């Protein structure tokens, strides 16, 4: 729940060596209630950026429920005192989103100035899929403002040596790319794929079909914006195999937009394999989730892992949290091992970073 932070609270927290985490969001059950000394209530949303006229200028507590947002309402959020600022559009609105999202009037606000003035620690990007130029623009603003960055969409930043080096030079952490949900299509498909692998069942072919009714799925009707998304989701699954799977034998990606599903996502997974004696083995699964809360349950941990990295003076891509929280990290690691890596990272015994090429 977003809250404002008083100057007195910040001063007291600094004296004790810890302070509340000041985060900015773009666009927009739990694994750790306490993570490295930071409780979920220690996260304060102090800035937000969007281009939708339904949201810009409104209090964040009101904007998160403004249409076209249509998620499950599980909390009554009090007014935060944080107004949504006018962000940069660039390529953030595709041809389908433009039919329901009307851009707010006026120029882009001073993003760097806002981030600095509000002492933001971590910037979280939930820009629409396909926002290549907008993402890179916001990354530059984040670097100039001196903030950590969490990239929740499939524009490849954290896995790229160029950006790793840029963040490392400023001793700023980054976690990315493309957020996994708590229990979503990708992590479920990955775990099942690894199960086949570990139990000696050859995976011959598989598909993952996804349907939803939020603006993410509406935006992804524009197939030209999907290249990086399809790469991200496919590699997340096939990386769990020790052998290649032909492109014709794997299909992973968004399939269609169904408005009445609202923020729900339905996923259908089918896996066809061969077991002992060349006997066929087939598995099918249907998963139904509320898409946005499913993602939020992971990003709340990513925020606190980023803050730990800031506290420790780490810069570049943080390896373990990226591997566990993201679909397209620099290093794909089976999820059980990635989870162990995160626990070690929280303890301070695994603080590996990637700083790009020298």
PDB file of N, CA and C in Angstrom, residues 25 28 32 72 78 87 113 130 149-150 162 169 202 204 252 288 325 327 348 352 357:
ATOM      1  N   UNK A  25       7.396   4.409  -9.807  1.00  0.00           N
ATOM      2  CA  UNK A  25       6.902   3.425 -10.758  1.00  0.00           C
ATOM      3  C   UNK A  25       6.587   4.107 -12.073  1.00  0.00           C
ATOM      4  N   UNK A  28       2.067   1.785 -14.432  1.00  0.00           N
ATOM      5  CA  UNK A  28       1.474   0.930 -13.537  1.00  0.00           C
ATOM      6  C   UNK A  28       0.244   0.751 -13.024  1.00  0.00           C
ATOM      7  N   UNK A  32       8.873 -12.949   0.842  1.00  0.00           N
ATOM      8  CA  UNK A  32       9.588 -12.473   2.029  1.00  0.00           C
ATOM      9  C   UNK A  32       8.827 -11.304   2.636  1.00  0.00           C
ATOM     10  N   UNK A  72      -8.054  -6.917  -9.899  1.00  0.00           N
ATOM     11  CA  UNK A  72      -8.725  -7.295  -8.651  1.00  0.00           C
ATOM     12  C   UNK A  72      -8.417  -6.244  -7.588  1.00  0.00           C
ATOM     13  N   UNK A  78      -5.402   4.650   0.766  1.00  0.00           N
ATOM     14  CA  UNK A  78      -5.640   6.053   1.128  1.00  0.00           C
ATOM     15  C   UNK A  78      -4.850   6.990   0.221  1.00  0.00           C
ATOM     16  N   UNK A  87       4.693  11.526 -18.154  1.00  0.00           N
ATOM     17  CA  UNK A  87       5.886  10.858 -18.626  1.00  0.00           C
ATOM     18  C   UNK A  87       6.137  11.100 -20.103  1.00  0.00           C
ATOM     19  N   UNK A 113      14.656  15.638 -12.513  1.00  0.00           N
ATOM     20  CA  UNK A 113      14.459  16.545 -11.387  1.00  0.00           C
ATOM     21  C   UNK A 113      13.551  15.961 -10.321  1.00  0.00           C
ATOM     22  N   UNK A 130       7.129  -3.835 -26.078  1.00  0.00           N
ATOM     23  CA  UNK A 130       7.488  -3.206 -27.344  1.00  0.00           C
ATOM     24  C   UNK A 130       7.980  -1.783 -27.217  1.00  0.00           C
ATOM     25  N   UNK A 149      17.471   0.489 -10.912  1.00  0.00           N
ATOM     26  CA  UNK A 149      16.448   0.284 -11.940  1.00  0.00           C
ATOM     27  C   UNK A 149      16.014  -1.172 -11.960  1.00  0.00           C
ATOM     28  N   UNK A 150      14.691  -1.386 -12.036  1.00  0.00           N
ATOM     29  CA  UNK A 150      14.122  -2.727 -12.206  1.00  0.00           C
ATOM     30  C   UNK A 150      13.354  -2.731 -13.515  1.00  0.00           C
ATOM     31  N   UNK A 162      26.511  -3.429 -22.413  1.00  0.00           N
ATOM     32  CA  UNK A 162      26.580  -1.965 -22.490  1.00  0.00           C
ATOM     33  C   UNK A 162      25.911  -1.320 -21.284  1.00  0.00           C
ATOM     34  N   UNK A 169      29.476   1.674 -13.622  1.00  0.00           N
ATOM     35  CA  UNK A 169      30.323   2.865 -13.515  1.00  0.00           C
ATOM     36  C   UNK A 169      29.789   3.856 -12.490  1.00  0.00           C
ATOM     37  N   UNK A 202      12.234 -37.273 -22.389  1.00  0.00           N
ATOM     38  CA  UNK A 202      12.608 -36.375 -23.482  1.00  0.00           C
ATOM     39  C   UNK A 202      11.407 -35.520 -23.871  1.00  0.00           C
ATOM     40  N   UNK A 204       9.568 -33.621 -26.471  1.00  0.00           N
ATOM     41  CA  UNK A 204       9.573 -33.611 -27.936  1.00  0.00           C
ATOM     42  C   UNK A 204       8.975 -32.335 -28.509  1.00  0.00           C
ATOM     43  N   UNK A 252       5.681 -20.589 -27.612  1.00  0.00           N
ATOM     44  CA  UNK A 252       5.417 -19.939 -26.331  1.00  0.00           C
ATOM     45  C   UNK A 252       5.132 -18.472 -26.605  1.00  0.00           C
ATOM     46  N   UNK A 288      -5.110 -20.286 -14.140  1.00  0.00           N
ATOM     47  CA  UNK A 288      -5.873 -19.039 -14.124  1.00  0.00           C
ATOM     48  C   UNK A 288      -5.330 -18.148 -13.013  1.00  0.00           C
ATOM     49  N   UNK A 325      13.893 -13.698 -10.380  1.00  0.00           N
ATOM     50  CA  UNK A 325      12.710 -12.856 -10.558  1.00  0.00           C
ATOM     51  C   UNK A 325      12.361 -12.588 -12.024  1.00  0.00           C
ATOM     52  N   UNK A 327      12.409 -13.336 -16.441  1.00  0.00           N
ATOM     53  CA  UNK A 327      12.372 -14.345 -17.503  1.00  0.00           C
ATOM     54  C   UNK A 327      13.649 -14.353 -18.336  1.00  0.00           C
ATOM     55  N   UNK A 348      24.068 -11.878   2.199  1.00  0.00           N
ATOM     56  CA  UNK A 348      25.314 -11.199   1.869  1.00  0.00           C
ATOM     57  C   UNK A 348      26.433 -12.119   1.471  1.00  0.00           C
ATOM     58  N   UNK A 352      27.185 -11.452  -6.378  1.00  0.00           N
ATOM     59  CA  UNK A 352      27.768 -11.390  -7.715  1.00  0.00           C
ATOM     60  C   UNK A 352      27.027 -10.384  -8.587  1.00  0.00           C
ATOM     61  N   UNK A 357      31.554  -5.351 -20.353  1.00  0.00           N
ATOM     62  CA  UNK A 357      32.913  -5.544 -20.855  1.00  0.00           C
ATOM     63  C   UNK A 357      33.793  -4.372 -20.452  1.00  0.00           C
TER      64      UNK A 357
END
